[in-house]
mmCIF file of C-alpha atoms in Angstrom:
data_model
loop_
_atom_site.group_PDB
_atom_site.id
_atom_site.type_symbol
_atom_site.label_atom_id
_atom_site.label_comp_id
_atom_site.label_asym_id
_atom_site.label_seq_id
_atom_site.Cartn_x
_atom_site.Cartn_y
_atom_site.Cartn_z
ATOM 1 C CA UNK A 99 65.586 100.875 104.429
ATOM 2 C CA UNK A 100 69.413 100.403 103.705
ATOM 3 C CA UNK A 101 71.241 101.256 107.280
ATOM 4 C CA UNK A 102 73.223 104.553 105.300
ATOM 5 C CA UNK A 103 69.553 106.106 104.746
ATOM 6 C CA UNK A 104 68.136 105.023 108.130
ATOM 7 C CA UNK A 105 67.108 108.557 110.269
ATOM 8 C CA UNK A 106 70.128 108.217 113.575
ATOM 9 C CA UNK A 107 67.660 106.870 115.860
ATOM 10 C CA UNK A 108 67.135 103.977 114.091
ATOM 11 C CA UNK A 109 70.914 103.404 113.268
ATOM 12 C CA UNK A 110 72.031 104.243 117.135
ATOM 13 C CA UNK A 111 69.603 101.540 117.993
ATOM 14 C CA UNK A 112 71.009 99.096 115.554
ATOM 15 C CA UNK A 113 74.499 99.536 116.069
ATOM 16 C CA UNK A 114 74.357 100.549 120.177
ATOM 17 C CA UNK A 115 76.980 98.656 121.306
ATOM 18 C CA UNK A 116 79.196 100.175 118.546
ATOM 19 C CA UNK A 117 78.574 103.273 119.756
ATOM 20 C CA UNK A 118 79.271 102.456 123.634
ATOM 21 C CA UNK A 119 82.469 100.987 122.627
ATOM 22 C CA UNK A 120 82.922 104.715 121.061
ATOM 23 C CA UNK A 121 82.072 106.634 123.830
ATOM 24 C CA UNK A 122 85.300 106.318 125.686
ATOM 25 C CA UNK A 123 87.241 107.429 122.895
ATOM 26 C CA UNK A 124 84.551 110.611 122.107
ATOM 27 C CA UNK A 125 85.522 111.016 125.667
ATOM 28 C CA UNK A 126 89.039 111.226 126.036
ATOM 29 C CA UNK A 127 89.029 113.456 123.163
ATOM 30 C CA UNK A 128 86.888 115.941 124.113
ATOM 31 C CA UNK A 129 88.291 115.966 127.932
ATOM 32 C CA UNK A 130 92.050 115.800 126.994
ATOM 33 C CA UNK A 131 92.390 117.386 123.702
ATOM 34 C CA UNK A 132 89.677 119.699 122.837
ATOM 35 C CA UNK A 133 88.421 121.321 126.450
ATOM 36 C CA UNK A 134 92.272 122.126 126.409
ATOM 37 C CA UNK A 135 91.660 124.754 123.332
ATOM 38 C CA UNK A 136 89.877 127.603 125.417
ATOM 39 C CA UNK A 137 93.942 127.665 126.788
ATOM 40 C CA UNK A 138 95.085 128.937 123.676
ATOM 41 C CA UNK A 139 93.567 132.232 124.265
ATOM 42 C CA UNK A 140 96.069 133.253 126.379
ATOM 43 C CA UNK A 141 98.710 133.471 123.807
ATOM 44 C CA UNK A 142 97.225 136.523 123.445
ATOM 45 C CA UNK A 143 96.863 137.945 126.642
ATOM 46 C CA UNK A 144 99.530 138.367 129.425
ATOM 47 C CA UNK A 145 98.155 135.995 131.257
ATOM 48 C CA UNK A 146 98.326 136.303 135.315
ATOM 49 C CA UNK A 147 96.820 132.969 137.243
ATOM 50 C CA UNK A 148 94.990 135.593 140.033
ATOM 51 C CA UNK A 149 93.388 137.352 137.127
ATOM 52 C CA UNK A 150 92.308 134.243 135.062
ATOM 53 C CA UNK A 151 91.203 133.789 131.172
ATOM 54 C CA UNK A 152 88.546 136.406 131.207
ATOM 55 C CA UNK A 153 90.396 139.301 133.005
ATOM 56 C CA UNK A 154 94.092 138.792 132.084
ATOM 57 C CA UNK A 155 94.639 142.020 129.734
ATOM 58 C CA UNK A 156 94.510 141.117 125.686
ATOM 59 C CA UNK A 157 97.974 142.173 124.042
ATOM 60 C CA UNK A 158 97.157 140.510 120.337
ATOM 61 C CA UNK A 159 100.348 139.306 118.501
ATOM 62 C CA UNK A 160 102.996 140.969 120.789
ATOM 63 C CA UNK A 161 104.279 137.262 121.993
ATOM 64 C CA UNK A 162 104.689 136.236 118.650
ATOM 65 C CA UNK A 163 105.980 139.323 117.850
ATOM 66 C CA UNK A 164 108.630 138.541 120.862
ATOM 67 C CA UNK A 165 109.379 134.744 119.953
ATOM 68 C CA UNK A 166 110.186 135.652 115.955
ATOM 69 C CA UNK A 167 112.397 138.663 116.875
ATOM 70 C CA UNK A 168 113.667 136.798 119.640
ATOM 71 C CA UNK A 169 117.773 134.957 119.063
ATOM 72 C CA UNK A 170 116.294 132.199 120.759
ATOM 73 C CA UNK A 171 113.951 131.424 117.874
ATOM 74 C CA UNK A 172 116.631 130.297 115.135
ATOM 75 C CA UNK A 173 118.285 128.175 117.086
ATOM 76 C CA UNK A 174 114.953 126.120 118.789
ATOM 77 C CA UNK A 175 113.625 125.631 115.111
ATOM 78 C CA UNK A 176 117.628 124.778 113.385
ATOM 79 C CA UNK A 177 117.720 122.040 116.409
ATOM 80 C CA UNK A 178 114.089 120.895 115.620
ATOM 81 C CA UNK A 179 114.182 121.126 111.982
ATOM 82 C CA UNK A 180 117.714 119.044 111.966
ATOM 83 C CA UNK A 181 116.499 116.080 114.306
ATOM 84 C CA UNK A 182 112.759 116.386 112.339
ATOM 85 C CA UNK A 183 115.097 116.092 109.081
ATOM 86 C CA UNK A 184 117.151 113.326 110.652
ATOM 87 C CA UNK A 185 113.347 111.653 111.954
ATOM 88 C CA UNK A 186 111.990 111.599 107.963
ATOM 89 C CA UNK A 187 115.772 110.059 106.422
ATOM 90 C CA UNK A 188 116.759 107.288 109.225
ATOM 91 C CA UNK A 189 113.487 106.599 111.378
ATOM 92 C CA UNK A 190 110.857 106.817 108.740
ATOM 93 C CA UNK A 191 112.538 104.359 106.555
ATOM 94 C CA UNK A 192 113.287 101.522 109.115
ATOM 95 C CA UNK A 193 110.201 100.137 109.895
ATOM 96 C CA UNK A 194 109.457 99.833 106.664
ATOM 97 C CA UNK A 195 112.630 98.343 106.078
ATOM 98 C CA UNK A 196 113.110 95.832 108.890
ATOM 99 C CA UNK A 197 109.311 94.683 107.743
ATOM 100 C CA UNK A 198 109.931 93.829 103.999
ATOM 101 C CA UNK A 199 112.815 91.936 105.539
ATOM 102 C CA UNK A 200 111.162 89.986 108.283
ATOM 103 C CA UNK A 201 108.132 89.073 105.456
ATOM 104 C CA UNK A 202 111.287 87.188 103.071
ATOM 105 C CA UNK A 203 111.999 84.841 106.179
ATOM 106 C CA UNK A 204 110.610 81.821 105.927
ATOM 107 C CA UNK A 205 111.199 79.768 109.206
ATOM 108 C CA UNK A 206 107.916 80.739 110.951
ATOM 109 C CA UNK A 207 109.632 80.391 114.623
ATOM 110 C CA UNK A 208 112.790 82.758 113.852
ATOM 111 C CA UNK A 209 110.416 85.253 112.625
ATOM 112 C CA UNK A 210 108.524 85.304 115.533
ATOM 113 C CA UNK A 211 111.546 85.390 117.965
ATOM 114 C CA UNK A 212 112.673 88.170 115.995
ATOM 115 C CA UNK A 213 109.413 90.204 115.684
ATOM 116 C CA UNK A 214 108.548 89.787 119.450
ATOM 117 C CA UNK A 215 112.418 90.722 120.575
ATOM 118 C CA UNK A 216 112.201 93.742 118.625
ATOM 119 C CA UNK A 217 108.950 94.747 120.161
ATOM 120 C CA UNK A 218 109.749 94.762 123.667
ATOM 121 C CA UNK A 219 111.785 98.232 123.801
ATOM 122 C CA UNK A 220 108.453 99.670 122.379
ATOM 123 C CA UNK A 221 107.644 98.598 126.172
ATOM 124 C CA UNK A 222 110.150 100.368 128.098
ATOM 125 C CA UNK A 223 109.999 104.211 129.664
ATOM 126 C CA UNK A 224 112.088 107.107 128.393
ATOM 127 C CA UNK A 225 113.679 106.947 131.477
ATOM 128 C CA UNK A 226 114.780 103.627 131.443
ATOM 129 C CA UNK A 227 115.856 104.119 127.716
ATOM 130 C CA UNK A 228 117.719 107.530 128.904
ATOM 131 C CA UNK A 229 119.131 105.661 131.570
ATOM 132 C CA UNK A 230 120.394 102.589 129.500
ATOM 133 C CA UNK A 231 122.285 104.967 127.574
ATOM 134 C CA UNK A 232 123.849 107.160 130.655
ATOM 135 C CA UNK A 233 125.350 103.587 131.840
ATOM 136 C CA UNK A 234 126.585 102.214 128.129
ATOM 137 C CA UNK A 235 128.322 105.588 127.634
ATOM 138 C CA UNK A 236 129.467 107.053 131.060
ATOM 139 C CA UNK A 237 133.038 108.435 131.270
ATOM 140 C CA UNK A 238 135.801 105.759 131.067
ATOM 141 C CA UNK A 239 133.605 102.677 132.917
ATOM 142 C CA UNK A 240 131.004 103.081 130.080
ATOM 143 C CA UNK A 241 131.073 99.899 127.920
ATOM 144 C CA UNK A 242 130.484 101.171 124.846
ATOM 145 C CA UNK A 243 132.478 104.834 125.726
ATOM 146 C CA UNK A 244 135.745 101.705 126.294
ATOM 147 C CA UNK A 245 135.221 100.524 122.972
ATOM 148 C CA UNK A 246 134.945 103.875 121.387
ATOM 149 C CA UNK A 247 138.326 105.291 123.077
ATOM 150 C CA UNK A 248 140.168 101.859 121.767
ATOM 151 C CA UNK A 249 138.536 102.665 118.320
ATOM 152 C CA UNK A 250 139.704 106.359 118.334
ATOM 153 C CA UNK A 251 142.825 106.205 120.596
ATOM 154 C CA UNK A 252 140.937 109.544 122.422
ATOM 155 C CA UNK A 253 138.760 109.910 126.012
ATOM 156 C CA UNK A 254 135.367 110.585 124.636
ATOM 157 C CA UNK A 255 132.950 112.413 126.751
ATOM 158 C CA UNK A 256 129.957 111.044 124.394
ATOM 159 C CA UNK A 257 126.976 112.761 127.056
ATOM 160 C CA UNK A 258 128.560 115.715 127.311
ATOM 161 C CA UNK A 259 129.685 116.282 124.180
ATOM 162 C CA UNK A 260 127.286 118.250 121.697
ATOM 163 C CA UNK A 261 128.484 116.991 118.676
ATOM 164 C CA UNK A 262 127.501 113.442 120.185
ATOM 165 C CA UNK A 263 123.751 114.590 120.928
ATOM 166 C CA UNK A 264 122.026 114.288 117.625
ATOM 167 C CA UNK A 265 123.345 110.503 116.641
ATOM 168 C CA UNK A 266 122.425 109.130 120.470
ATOM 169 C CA UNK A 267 118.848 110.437 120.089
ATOM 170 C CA UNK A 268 118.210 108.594 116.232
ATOM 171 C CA UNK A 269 119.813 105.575 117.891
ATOM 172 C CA UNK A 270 117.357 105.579 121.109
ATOM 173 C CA UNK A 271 114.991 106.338 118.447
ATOM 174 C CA UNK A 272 115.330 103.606 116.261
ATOM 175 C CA UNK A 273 115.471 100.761 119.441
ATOM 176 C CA UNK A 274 112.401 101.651 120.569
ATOM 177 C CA UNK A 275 110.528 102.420 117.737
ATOM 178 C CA UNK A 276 111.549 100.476 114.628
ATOM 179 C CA UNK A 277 109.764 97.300 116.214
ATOM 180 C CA UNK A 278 106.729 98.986 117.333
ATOM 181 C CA UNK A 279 106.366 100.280 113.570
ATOM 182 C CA UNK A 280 106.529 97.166 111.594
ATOM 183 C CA UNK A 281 103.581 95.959 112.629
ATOM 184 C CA UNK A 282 101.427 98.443 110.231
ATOM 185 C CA UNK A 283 103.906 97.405 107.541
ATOM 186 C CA UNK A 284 103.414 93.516 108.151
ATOM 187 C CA UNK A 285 99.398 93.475 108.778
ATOM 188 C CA UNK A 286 99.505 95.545 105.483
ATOM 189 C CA UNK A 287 101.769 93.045 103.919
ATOM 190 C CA UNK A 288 99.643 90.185 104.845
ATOM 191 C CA UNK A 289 97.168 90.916 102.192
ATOM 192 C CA UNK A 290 99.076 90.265 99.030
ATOM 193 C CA UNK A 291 98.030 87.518 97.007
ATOM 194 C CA UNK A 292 100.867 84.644 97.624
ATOM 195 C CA UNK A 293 99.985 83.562 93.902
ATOM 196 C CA UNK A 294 101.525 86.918 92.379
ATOM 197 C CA UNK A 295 105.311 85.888 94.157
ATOM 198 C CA UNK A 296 104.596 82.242 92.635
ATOM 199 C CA UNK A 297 103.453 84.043 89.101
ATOM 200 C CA UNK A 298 106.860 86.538 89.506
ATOM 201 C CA UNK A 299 109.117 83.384 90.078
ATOM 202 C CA UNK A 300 107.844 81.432 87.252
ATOM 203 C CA UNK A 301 108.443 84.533 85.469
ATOM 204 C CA UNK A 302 112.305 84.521 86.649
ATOM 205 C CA UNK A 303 111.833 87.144 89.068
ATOM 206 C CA UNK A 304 114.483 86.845 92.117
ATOM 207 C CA UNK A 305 113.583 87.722 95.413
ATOM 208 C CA UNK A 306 114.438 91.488 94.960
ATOM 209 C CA UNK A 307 112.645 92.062 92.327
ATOM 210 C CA UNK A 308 109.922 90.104 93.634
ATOM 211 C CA UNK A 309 109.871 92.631 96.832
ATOM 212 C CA UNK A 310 110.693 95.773 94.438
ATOM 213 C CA UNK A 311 107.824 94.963 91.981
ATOM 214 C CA UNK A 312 104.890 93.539 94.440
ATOM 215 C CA UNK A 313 105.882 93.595 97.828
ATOM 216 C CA UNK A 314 106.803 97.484 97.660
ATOM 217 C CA UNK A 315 103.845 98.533 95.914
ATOM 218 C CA UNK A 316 101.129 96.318 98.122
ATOM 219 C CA UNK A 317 101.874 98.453 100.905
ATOM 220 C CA UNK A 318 102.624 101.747 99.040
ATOM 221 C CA UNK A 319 99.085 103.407 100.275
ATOM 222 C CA UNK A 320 100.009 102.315 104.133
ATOM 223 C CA UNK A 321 103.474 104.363 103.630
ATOM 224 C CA UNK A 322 101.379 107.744 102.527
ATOM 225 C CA UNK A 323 99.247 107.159 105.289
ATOM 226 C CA UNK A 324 102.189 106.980 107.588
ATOM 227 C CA UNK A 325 104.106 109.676 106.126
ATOM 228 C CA UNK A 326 100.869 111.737 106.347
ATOM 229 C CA UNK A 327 100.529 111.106 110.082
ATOM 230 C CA UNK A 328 104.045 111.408 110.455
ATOM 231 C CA UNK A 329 104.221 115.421 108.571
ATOM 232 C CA UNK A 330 101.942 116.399 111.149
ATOM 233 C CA UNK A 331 104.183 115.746 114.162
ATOM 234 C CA UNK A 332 107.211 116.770 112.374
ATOM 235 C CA UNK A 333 108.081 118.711 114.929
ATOM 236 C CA UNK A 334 106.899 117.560 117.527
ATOM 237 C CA UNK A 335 110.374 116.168 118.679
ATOM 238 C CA UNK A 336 109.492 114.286 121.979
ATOM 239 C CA UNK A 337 109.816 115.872 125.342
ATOM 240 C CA UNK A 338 110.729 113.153 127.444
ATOM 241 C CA UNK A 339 113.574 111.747 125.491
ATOM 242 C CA UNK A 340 115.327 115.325 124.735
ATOM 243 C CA UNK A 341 115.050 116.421 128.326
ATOM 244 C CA UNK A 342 116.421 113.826 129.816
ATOM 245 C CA UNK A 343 119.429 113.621 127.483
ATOM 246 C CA UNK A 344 119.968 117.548 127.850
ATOM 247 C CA UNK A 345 122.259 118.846 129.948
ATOM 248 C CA UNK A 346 124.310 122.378 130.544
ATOM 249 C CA UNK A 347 126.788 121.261 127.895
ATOM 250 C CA UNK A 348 124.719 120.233 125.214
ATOM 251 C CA UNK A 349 122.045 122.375 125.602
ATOM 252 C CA UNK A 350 123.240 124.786 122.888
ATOM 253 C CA UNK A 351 121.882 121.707 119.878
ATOM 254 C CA UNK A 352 119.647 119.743 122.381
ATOM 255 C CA UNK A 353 117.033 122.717 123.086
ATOM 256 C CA UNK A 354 113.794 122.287 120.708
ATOM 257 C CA UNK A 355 110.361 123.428 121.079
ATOM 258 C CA UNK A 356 109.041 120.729 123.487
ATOM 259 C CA UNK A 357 111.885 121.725 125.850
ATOM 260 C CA UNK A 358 111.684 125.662 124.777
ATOM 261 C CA UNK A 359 107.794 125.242 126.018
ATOM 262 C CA UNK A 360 108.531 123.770 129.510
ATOM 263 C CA UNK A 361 111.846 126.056 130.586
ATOM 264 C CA UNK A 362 109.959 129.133 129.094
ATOM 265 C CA UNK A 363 106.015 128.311 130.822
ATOM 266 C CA UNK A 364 107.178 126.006 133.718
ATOM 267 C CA UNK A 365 110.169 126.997 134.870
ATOM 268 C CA UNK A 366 109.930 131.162 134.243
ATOM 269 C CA UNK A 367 106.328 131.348 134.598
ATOM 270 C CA UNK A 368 105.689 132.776 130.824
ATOM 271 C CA UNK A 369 102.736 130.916 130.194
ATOM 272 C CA UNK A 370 101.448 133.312 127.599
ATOM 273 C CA UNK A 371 104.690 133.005 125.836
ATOM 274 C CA UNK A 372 105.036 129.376 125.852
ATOM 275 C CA UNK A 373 101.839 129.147 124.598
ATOM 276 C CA UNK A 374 102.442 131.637 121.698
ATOM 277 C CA UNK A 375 105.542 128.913 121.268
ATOM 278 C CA UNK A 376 102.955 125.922 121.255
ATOM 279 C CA UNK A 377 100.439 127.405 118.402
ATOM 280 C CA UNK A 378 103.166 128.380 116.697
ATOM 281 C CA UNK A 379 104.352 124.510 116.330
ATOM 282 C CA UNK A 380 100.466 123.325 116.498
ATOM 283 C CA UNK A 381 99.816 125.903 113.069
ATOM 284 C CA UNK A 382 102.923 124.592 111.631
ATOM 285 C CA UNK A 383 101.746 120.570 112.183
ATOM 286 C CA UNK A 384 98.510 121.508 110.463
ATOM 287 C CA UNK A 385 99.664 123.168 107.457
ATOM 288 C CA UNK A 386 102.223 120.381 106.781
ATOM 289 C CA UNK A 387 99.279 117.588 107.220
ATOM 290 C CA UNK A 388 97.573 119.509 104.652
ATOM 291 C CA UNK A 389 100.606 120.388 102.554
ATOM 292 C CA UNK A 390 101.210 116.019 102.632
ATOM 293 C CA UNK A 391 97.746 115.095 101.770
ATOM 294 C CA UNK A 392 97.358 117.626 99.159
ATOM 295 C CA UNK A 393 100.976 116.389 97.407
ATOM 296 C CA UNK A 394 99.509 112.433 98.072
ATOM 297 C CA UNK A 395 96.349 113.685 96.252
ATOM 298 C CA UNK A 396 98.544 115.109 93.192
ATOM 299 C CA UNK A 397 100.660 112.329 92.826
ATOM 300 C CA UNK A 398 97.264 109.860 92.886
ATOM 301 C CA UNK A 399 98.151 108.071 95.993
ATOM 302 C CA UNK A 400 95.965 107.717 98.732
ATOM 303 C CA UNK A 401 95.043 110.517 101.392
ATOM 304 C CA UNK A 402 93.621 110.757 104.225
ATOM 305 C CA UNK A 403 91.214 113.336 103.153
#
């Protein structure tokens, strides 16, 4: 009996270490992202903690009725929808990028120096990131806020000011991601046949058009995926790294959702609110997966469904 058409208890008997090495995973799912759900309830209730899920009084839509009337609402999703925009243009691309680079070297140890010092920001806190940057660009003793006022002949305020915000986020962005991401990109890369580049030079083919014409489309499936994955957190912005770059006066184009969530629930105690502001974004990250994997589907490129 061929182990697809085996009844369960003969397959979880085959394969039970496979499953034990599942369990943890089943696990943290169901603890830290599922048991979580019965929360979202009280997007429709006004909540009170002394009254609890079960007796807090229902109100139906009248928070989401409050967050899409409310002035606060077009500018949470401009600031989210600009850095999301900015995410998909310059932090998408660069893995990608800095991989199909790395795979054209062919001095085994620079390519390993380079891979493994471009993985160790991956490494590093928010906090350390956010503080890296507080000390490169403070007023006047900053070094990189020196070379800027040399460059423009002005005294930049770079943390303060708001027009600043948006390019010091994609930057902290891409030094601790871009690194992290290649390595998709490379395993994927490893898997193309070395005799195709050998078949595309005896053909003429120069090393651009050997990475345009078979380097680009080995790992065209893995980019989908990505891009997939990626539509679903679109905008999901990143707490950590916007708070701790926010302050009073940049708060007017630093504010997004994941911020919006904590000053409304935390802070002011709205927790019905905040989580009308949370399944708002959650909805949102589910109709774009879908929206991504149906458009991967129509242009015959692999989905994840």
């Amino acid at each position: 009996m061929g182990t697809a058409k085996a009844p369960l208890r003969i397959r979880l008997i085959r394969h039970t270490w496979l499953y034990v090495m599942l369990l943890p995973g089943v696990v943290y799912f169901l603890l830290f992202k599922y048991a979580p759900m019965y929360g979202i309830s009280i997007a429709f209730q006004d909540y009170l903690p002394f009254l609890g899920f079960g007796d807090s009084p229902w109100v139906g839509f009248k928070h989401f009725e409050t967050l899409f009337s409310s002035p606060d609402f077009s500018r949470v999703l401009t600031n989210t929808l600009i850095l999301a925009g900015l995410h998909v243009v310059l932090v998408f691309p660069a893995p990608i990028i800095v991989a199909l680079l790395l795979n054209e070297l062919r001095i085994t140890v620079v390519k390993r120096f380079i891979q493994s010092s471009i993985y160790i920001p991956h490494f590093l806190s928010w906090t350390i990131v956010a503080s890296l940057t507080y000390l490169l660009f403070a007023v006047d003793v900053g070094p990189a806020t020196q070379l800027l006022n040399s460059i423009t002949g002005d005294r930049l305020d770079v943390l303060a000011d708001p027009d600043w915000f948006r390019p010091l986020i994609i930057m902290q962005t891409l030094w601790k991601a871009t690194g992290w991401g290649t390595i998709i990109y490379l395993a994927a890369l490893t898997s193309v046949d070395p005799n195709l580049y050998e078949a595309a030079r005896i053909d003429g083919a120069n090393r651009w058009q050997q990475m345009w014409h078979i380097t680009l489309p080995a790992i065209r499936s893995t980019i989908v995926v990505m891009a997939i994955l990626m539509s679903g957190n679109l905008l999901d912005t990143g707490f950590e790294q916007i708070y701790l770059m926010t302050n009073s006066l940049n708060r007017e184009v630093a504010e997004v959702f994941d911020t919006y969530v904590y000053f409304m629930g935390i802070t002011q105690g709205q927790y019905s609110y905040s989580t009308a502001v949370g399944l708002f974004k959650a909805v949102v990250g589910i109709i774009l997966i879908f929206g991504a994997n149906w458009l991967a589907r129509r242009f015959k490129q692999t989905g994840l469904f």
